[in-house]
Coordinates of C-alpha atoms and ligand atoms in Angstrom, one line a residue:
X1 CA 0.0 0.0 0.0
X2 CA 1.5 3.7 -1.0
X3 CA 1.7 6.2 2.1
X4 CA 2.6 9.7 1.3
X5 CA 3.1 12.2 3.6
X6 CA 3.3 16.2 3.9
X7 CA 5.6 17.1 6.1
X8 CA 5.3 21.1 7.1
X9 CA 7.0 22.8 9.7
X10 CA 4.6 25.1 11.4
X11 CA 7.0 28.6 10.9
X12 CA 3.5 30.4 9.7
X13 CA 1.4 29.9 6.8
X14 CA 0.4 27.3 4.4
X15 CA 2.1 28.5 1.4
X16 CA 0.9 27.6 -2.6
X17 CA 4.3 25.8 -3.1
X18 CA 3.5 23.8 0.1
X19 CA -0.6 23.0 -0.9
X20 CA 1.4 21.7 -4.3
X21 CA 3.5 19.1 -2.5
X22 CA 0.5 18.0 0.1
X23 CA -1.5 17.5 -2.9
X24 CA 0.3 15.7 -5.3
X25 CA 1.1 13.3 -2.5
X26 CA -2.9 13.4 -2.0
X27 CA -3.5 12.9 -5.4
X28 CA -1.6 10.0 -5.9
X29 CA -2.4 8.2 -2.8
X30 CA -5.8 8.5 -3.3
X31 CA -5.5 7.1 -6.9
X32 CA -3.5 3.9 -5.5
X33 CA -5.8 3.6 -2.2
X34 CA -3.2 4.6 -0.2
X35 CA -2.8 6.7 2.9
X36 CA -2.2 10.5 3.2
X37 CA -0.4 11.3 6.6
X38 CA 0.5 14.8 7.7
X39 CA 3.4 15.1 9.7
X40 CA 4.0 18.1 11.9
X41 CA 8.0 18.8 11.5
X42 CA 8.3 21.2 14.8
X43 CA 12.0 20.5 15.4
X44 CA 12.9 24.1 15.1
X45 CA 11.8 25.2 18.4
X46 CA 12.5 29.2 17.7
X47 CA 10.5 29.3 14.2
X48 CA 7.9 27.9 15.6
X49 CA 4.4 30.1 15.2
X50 CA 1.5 30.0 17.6
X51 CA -1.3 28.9 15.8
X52 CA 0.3 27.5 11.9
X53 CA -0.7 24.2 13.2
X54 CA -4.4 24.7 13.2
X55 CA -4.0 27.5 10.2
X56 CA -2.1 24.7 8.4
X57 CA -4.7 21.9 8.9
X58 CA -7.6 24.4 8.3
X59 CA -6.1 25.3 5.1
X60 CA -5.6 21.8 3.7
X61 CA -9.2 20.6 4.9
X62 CA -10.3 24.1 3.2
X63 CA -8.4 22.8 0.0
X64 CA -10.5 19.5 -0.1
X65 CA -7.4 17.4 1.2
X66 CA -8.9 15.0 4.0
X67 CA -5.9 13.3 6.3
X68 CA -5.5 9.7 6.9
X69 CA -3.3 9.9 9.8
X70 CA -1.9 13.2 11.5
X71 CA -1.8 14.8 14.9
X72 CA -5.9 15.5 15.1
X73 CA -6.4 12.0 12.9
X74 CA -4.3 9.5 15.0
X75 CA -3.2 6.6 12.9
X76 CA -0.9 3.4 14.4
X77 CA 2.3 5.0 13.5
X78 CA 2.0 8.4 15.4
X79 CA 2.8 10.6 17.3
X80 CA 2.6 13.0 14.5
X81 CA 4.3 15.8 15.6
X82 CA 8.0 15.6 16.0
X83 CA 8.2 17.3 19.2
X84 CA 6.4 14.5 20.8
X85 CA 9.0 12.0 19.5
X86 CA 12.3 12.7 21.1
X87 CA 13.1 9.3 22.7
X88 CA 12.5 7.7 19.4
X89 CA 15.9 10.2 17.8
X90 CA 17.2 9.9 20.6
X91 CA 17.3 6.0 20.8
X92 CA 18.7 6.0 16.8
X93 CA 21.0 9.3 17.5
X94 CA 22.2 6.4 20.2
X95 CA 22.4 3.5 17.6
X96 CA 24.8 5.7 15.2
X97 CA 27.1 6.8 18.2
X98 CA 27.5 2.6 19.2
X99 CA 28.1 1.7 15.5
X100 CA 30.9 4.3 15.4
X101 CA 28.7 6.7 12.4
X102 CA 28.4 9.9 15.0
X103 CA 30.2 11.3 17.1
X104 CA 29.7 14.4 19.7
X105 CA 31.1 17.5 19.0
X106 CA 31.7 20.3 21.7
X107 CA 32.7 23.1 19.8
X108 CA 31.3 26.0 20.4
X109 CA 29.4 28.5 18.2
X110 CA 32.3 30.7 18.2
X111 CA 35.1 28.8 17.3
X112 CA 32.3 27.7 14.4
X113 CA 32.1 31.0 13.3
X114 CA 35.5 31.4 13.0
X115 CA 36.2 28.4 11.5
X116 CA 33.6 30.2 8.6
X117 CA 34.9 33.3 8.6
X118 CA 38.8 31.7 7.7
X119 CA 37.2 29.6 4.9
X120 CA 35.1 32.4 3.7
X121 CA 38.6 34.6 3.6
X122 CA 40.5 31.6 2.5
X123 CA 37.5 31.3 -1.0
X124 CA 36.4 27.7 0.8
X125 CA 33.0 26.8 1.3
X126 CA 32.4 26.9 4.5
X127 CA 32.0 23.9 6.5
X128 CA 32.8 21.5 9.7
X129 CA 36.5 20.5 9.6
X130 CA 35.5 17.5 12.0
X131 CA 37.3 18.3 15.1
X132 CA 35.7 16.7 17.5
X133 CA 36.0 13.7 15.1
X134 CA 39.5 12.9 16.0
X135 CA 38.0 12.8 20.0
X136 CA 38.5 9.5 21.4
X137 CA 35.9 7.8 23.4
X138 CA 37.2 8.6 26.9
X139 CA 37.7 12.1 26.0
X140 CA 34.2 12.6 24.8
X141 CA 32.8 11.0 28.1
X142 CA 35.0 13.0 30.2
X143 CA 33.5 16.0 28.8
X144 CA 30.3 15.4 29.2
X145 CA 30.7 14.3 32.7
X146 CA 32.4 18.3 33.1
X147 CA 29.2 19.6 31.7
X148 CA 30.3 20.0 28.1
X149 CA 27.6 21.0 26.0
X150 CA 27.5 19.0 22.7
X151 CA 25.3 18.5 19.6
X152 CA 25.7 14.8 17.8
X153 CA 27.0 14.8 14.1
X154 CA 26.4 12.2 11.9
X155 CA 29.8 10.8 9.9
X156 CA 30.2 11.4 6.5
X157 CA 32.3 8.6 5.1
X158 CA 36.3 9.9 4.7
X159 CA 36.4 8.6 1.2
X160 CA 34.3 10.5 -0.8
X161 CA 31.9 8.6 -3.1
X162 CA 29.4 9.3 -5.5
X163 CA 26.1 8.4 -4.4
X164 CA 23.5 7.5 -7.3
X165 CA 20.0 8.8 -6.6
X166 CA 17.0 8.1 -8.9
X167 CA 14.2 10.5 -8.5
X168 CA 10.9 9.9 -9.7
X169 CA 11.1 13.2 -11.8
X170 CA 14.7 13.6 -12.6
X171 CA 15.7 10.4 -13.2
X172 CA 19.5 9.4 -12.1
X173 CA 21.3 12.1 -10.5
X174 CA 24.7 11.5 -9.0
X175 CA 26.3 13.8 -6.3
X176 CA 29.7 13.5 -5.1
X177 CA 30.1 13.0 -1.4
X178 CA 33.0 15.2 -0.9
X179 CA 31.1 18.3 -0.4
X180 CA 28.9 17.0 2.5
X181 CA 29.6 17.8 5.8
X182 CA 29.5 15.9 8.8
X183 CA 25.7 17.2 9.5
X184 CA 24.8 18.0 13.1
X185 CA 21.7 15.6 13.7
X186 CA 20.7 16.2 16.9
X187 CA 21.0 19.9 18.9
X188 CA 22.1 20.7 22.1
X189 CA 18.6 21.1 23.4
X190 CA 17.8 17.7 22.2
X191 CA 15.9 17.9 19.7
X192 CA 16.6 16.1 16.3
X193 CA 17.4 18.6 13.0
X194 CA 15.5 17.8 10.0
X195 CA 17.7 15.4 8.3
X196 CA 17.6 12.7 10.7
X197 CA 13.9 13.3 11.9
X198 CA 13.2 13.1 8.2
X199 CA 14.5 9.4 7.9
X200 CA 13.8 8.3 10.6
X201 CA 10.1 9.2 10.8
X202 CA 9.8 8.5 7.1
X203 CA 10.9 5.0 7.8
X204 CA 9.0 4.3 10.7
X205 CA 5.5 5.8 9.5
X206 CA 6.4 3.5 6.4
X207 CA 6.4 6.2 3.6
X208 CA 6.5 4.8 0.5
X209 CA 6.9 7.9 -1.5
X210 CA 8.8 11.4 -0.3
X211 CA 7.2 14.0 -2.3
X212 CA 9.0 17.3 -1.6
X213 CA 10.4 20.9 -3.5
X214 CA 13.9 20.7 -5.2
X215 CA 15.7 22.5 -2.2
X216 CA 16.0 19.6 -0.7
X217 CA 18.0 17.8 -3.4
X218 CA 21.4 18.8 -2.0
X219 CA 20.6 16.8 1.8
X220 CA 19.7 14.1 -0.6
X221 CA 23.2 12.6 0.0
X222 CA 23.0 12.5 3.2
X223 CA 19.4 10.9 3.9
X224 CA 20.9 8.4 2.1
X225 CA 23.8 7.8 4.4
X226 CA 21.4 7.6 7.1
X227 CA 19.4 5.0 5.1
X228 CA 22.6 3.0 4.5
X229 CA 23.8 3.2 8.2
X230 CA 20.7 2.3 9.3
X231 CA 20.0 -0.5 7.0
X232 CA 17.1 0.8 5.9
X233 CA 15.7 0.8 2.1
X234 CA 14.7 4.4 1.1
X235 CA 11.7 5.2 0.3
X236 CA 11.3 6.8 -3.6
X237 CA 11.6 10.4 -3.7
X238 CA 9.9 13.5 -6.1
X239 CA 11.4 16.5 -6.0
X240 CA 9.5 19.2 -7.6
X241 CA 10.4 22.1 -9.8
X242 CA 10.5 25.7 -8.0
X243 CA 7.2 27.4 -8.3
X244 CA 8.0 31.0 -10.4
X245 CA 7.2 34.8 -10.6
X246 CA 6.3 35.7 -13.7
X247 CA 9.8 37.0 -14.6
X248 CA 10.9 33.8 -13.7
X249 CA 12.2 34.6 -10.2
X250 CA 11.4 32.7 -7.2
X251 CA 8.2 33.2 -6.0
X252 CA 8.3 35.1 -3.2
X253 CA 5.7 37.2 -1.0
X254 CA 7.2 40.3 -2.2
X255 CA 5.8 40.1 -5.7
X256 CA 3.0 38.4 -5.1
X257 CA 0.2 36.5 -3.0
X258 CA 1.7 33.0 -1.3
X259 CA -0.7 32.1 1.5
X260 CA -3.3 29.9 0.8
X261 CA -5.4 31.7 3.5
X262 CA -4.8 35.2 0.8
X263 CA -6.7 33.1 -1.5
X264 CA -9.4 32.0 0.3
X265 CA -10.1 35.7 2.0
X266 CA -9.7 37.4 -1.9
X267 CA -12.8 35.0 -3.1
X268 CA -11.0 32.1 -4.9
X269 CA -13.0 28.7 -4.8
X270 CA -11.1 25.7 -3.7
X271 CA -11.9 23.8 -6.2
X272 CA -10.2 26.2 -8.7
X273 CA -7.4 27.1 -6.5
X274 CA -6.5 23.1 -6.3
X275 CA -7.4 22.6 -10.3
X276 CA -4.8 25.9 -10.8
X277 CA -1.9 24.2 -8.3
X278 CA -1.9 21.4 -9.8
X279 CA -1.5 22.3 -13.0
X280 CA 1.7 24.0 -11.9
X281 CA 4.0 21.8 -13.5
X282 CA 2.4 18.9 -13.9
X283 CA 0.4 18.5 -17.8
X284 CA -1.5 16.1 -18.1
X285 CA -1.9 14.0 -21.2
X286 CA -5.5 15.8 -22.8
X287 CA -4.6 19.5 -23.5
X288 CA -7.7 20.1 -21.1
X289 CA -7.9 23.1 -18.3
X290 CA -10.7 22.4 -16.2
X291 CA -10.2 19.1 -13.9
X292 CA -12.2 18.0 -10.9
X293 CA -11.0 16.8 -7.8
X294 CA -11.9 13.4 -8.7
X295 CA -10.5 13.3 -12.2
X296 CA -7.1 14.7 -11.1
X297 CA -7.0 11.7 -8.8
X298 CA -7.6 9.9 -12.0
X299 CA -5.2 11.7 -14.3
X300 CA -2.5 12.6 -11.7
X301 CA 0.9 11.3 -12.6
X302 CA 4.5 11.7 -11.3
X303 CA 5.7 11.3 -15.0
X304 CA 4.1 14.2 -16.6
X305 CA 5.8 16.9 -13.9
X306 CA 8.2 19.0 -15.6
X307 CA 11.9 19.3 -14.1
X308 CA 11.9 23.0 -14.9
X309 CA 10.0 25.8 -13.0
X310 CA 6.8 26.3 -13.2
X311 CA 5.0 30.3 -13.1
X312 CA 2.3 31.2 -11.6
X313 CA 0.5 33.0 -13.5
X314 CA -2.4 34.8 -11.6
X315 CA -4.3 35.5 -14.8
X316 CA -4.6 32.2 -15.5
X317 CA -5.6 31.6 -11.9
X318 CA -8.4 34.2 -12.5
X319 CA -9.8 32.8 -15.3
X320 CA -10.1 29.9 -13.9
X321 CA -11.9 30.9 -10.6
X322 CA -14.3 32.7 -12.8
X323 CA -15.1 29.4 -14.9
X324 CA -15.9 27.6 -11.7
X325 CA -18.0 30.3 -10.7
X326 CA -19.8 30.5 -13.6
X327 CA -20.5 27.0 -13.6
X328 CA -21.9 26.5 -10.0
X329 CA -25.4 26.3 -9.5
X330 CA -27.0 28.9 -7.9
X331 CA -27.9 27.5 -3.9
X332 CA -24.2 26.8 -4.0
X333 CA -22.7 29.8 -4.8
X334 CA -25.5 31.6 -2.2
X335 CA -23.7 29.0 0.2
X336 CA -20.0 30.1 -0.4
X337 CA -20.9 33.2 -0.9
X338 CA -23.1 33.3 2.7
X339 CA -19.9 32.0 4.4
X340 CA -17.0 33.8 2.5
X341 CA -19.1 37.3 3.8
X342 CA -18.2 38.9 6.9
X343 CA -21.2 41.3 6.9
X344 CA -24.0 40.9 8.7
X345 CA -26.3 43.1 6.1
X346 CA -25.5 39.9 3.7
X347 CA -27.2 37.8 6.2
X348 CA -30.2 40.0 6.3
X349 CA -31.1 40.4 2.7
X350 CA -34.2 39.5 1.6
X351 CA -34.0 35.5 -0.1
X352 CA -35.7 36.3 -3.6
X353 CA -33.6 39.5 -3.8
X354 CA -30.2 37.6 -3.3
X355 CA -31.1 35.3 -6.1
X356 CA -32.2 38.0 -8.2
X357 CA -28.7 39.9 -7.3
X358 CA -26.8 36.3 -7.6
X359 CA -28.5 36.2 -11.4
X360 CA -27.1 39.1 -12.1
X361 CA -23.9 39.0 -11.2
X362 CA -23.3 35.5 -11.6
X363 CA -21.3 35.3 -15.0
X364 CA -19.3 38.3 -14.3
X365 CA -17.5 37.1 -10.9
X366 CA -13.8 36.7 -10.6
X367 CA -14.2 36.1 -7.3
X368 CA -16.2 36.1 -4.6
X369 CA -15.4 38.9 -3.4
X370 CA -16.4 40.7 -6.6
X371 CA -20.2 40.5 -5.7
X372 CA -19.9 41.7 -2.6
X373 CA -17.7 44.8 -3.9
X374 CA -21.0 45.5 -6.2
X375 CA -23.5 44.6 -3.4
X376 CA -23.9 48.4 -2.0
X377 CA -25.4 49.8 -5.8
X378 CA -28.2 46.6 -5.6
X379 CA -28.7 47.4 -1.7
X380 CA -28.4 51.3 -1.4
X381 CA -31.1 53.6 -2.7
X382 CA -29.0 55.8 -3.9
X383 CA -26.3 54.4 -5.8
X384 CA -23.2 57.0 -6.6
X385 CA -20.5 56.3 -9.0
X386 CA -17.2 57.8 -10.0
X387 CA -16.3 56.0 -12.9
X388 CA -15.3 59.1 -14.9
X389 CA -16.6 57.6 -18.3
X390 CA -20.2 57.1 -17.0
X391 CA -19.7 60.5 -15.6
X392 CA -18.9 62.1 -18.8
X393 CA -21.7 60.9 -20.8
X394 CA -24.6 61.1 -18.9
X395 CA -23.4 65.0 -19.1
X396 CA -24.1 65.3 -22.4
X397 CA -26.4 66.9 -24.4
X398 CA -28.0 64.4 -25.9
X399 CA -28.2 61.9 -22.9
X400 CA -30.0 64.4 -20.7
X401 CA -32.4 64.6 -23.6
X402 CA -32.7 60.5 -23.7
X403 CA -33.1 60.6 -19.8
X404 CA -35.7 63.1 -19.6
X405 CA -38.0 61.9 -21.6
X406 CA -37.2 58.6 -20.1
X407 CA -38.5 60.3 -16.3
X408 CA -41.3 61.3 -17.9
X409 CA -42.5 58.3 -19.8
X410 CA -41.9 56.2 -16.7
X411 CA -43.6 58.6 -14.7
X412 CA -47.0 58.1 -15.7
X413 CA -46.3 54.0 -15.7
X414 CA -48.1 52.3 -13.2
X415 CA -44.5 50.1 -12.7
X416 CA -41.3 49.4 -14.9
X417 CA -40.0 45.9 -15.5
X418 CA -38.5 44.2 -18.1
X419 CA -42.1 43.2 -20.1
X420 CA -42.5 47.2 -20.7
X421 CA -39.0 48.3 -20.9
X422 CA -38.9 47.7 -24.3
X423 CA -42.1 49.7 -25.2
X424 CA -41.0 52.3 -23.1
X425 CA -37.3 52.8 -24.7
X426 CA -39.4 52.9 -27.9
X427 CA -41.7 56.0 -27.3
X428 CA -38.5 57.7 -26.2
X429 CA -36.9 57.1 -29.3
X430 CA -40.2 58.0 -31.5
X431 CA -40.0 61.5 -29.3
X432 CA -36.7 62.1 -29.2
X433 CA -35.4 60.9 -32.4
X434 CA -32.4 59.5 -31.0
X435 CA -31.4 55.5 -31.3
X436 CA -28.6 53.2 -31.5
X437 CA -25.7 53.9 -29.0
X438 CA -27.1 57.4 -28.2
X439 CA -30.6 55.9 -27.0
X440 CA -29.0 52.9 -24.9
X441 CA -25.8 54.4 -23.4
X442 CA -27.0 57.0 -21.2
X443 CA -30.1 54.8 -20.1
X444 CA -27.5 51.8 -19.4
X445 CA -24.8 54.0 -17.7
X446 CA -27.7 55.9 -15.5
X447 CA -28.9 52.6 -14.6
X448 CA -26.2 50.5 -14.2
X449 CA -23.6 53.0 -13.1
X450 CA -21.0 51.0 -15.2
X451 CA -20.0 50.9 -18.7
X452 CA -20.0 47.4 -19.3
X453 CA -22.7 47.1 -17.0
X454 CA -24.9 43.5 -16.4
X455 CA -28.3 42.6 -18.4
X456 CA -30.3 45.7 -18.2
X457 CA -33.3 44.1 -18.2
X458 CA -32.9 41.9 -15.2
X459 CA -31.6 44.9 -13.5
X460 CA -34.6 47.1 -14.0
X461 CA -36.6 44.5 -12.9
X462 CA -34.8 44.1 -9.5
X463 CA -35.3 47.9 -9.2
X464 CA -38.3 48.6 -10.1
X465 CA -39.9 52.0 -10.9
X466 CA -38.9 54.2 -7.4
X467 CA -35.1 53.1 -8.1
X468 CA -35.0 53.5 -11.9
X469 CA -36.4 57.2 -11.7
X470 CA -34.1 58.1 -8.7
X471 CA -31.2 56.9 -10.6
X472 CA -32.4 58.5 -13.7
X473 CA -32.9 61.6 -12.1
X474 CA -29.6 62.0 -10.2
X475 CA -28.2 61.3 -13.9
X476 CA -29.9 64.2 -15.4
X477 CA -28.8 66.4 -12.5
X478 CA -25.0 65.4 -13.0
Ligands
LIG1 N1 9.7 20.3 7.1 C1 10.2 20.3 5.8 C2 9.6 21.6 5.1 O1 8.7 22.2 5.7 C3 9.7 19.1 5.0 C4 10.5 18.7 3.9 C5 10.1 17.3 3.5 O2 9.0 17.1 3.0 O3 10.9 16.3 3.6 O4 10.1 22.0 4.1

């Protein structure tokens, strides 16, 4: 059976490159029956964030990713969060030491930063020149009995070798040992770096496939030392592409939204959001753009991921979001739309006059939050504008010729609704002569307020008489 797991460390958001990795693993255990475990990697006691644990696991359950096993699940291989799991490092930190393949070291972080700052000078990278290596048994125990503090580094072998690696979306890649350092594996505090949590928990929970980004590729060599000195076969590994700007620089915040939560509070749908990310370097066999959850679990595939970056292009994202909205039928998007808003006047509105507005608006939302930036000119009596090009041609000539007789003809109607509009719009052209663009503009922009401005007719309907003539009137008196 496949396991995959998403491994975050809660430092803070769930970020678009991170929803990528948790779903691809999602995507492909769910297509193989497998298991999807979320792992909490809180090793790093001073990134830590109060709160990114729950944010993390809201925003994944938000994304439509449900968890096998994790720290709210359970699951037979837990605990889940690393921080609850020292003995177990502790008792393979303990294993290395007794086969000879780590070693404590009690330098301190100054003669380390020395040690840097002469290799920097010297144009070496900088790194451990194993010191405490050369330690002898006795010595090491006598300074710990002192008081000593000490981290535990793992050995890298003394004959540098080239390590094969085959990754699922690279292929073979060989790196050459001889530029790994003897990599501190457990801190002075106690608490296990990433590397060896990262086998060890990967072995133990029985992950089948590590699915992670591309930064990770240089540890690779030395996950697979661990493996080896453990005795452990590796799981396979996918290492994706970077996620882009635009102008092909890293994504980063500066530039550009990267929380998932900045999604979900602008008004993009999950379902789009998800279809979007995972299109983000992965293509899949049909040249098609619009995939459900289910059928990515279908089509999903490790081969079809590109090795080179993949941009995120927010256009594209748009579009998208708009298509599923457009496509929703209408009690859903009154659902999303009732628990996207914040405002209690939402709640309030009248039923049949939210699915009058939801008609409207529907096929022109980007987002959700799009209908609720146009909400005040459905709710308010008196709707204002300032779009400068509605402004300028209502004060024309000729449009306050349209919109008077307009008033007038309306006026002496009973009501006004899309079954007389049309008769109405005709005795204003028979009296005023005027048709074409120069009838319909000034009656669409007074109305609408916009230029490219919904289905007139529908909107007259919704307002009636009383709101027609008070917009038509406050257009004449621009
Ligand atoms: N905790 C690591 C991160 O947040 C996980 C890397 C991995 O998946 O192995 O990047």
């Amino acid at each position: 059976m496949v396991r995959l797991r998403f491994a975050p460390s809660p430092t803070g958001y769930l970020h678009v490159g991170g929803l990528r990795t948790a779903l691809f693993s999602w995507l492909y255990a769910k297509q193989k029956n497998g298991k999807f475990i979320l792992r909490l990697e809180d090793t790093d006691q001073n990134r830590l964030v109060k709160g990114s644990e729950n944010a993390l696991i809201r925003m994944l359950k938000w994304s439509g990713i449900s968890i096998d096993e994790g720290p709210l699940d359970g699951g037979e291989f837990g605990p889940y969060r690393q921080s609850e799991r020292l003995h177990i490092y502790n008792h393979y930190v303990q294993e290395l030491i007794n086969k000879n393949l780590a070693y404590r070291c009690f330098c301190s972080l100054e003669r380390l930063d020395s040690l840097r700052n002469e290799q920097r000078l010297k144009g070496e990278t900088p790194r451990y020149d194993k010191f405490c290596r050369k330690l002898s048994n006795e010595q090491s125990k006598k300074k710990v009995e002192s008081g000593e503090m000490y981290v535990i580094r793992m050995k890298i072998p003394e004959k540098s070798e080239v390590l094969i690696l085959d990754d699922i979306i690279r292929g073979r890649i060989s790196i050459d040992t001889s530029n790994t350092e003897d990599q501190v594996i457990l801190k002075s505090d106690g608490f296990p770096t990433y590397h060896l949590a990262v086998v060890v928990d990967d072995y133990l929970m029985k992950i089948t496939h590590v699915v992670r980004g591309e930064e990770w590729l240089p540890s690779f060599p030395k996950h697979l030392l661990l493996y080896r000195y453990f005795g452990w076969d590796s799981p396979k590994f996918a290492h994706l592409p970077l996620i882009l700007n635009p102008d092909r620089s890293k994504l980063s915040k500066r530039q550009m939204d990267v929380a998932v939560e900045d999604f979900r509070d602008q008004g993009y749908i999950p379902e789009a959001l998800i279809n979007f990310i995972t299109l983000l370097g992965w293509s899949p066999i049909e040249k098609r753009e619009i995939y459900s959850l289910k059928e990515l679990v279908k089509e999903f595939s490790f081969k079809k991921i590109n090795k080179s970056g993949a941009i995120f292009d927010r256009e594209k994202l748009n579009w998208m979001n708009h298509k599923y909205i457009q496509n929703l039928d209408q009690k859903d998007l009154i659902k999303r739309l009732s628990s996207f808003s914040k405002s209690k006047s939402f709640k309030k509105l009248n039923p049949d006059f939210l699915k009058k507005v939801v008609q409207i608006q529907q096929s022109r939302l980007i987002t959700l939050n799009n209908f609720f930036e146009r909400l005040p000119y459905f709710v308010d009596d008196n709707p204002k504008t300032t779009n400068s090009k509605v402004l300028c041609l209502l004060k024309q000539k000729s449009s306050k010729i349209v919109l008077d007789e307009f008033y007038k003809q309306v006026l002496s109607l009973e009501n006004l609704n899309k079954e007389n509009l049309g008769i109405v719009v005709k005795n204003v052209q028979n009296k005023t002569s005027l048709n074409g663009t120069d009838l319909w503009l000034p009656l669409r922009y007074a109305i609408t307020l916009e230029v490219k401005g919904p289905d007139l007719n529908l909107i007259v309907d919704l307002f009636g008489k009383e709101k027609c003539l008070r917009l038509v009137k406050r257009a004449i008196e621009i």
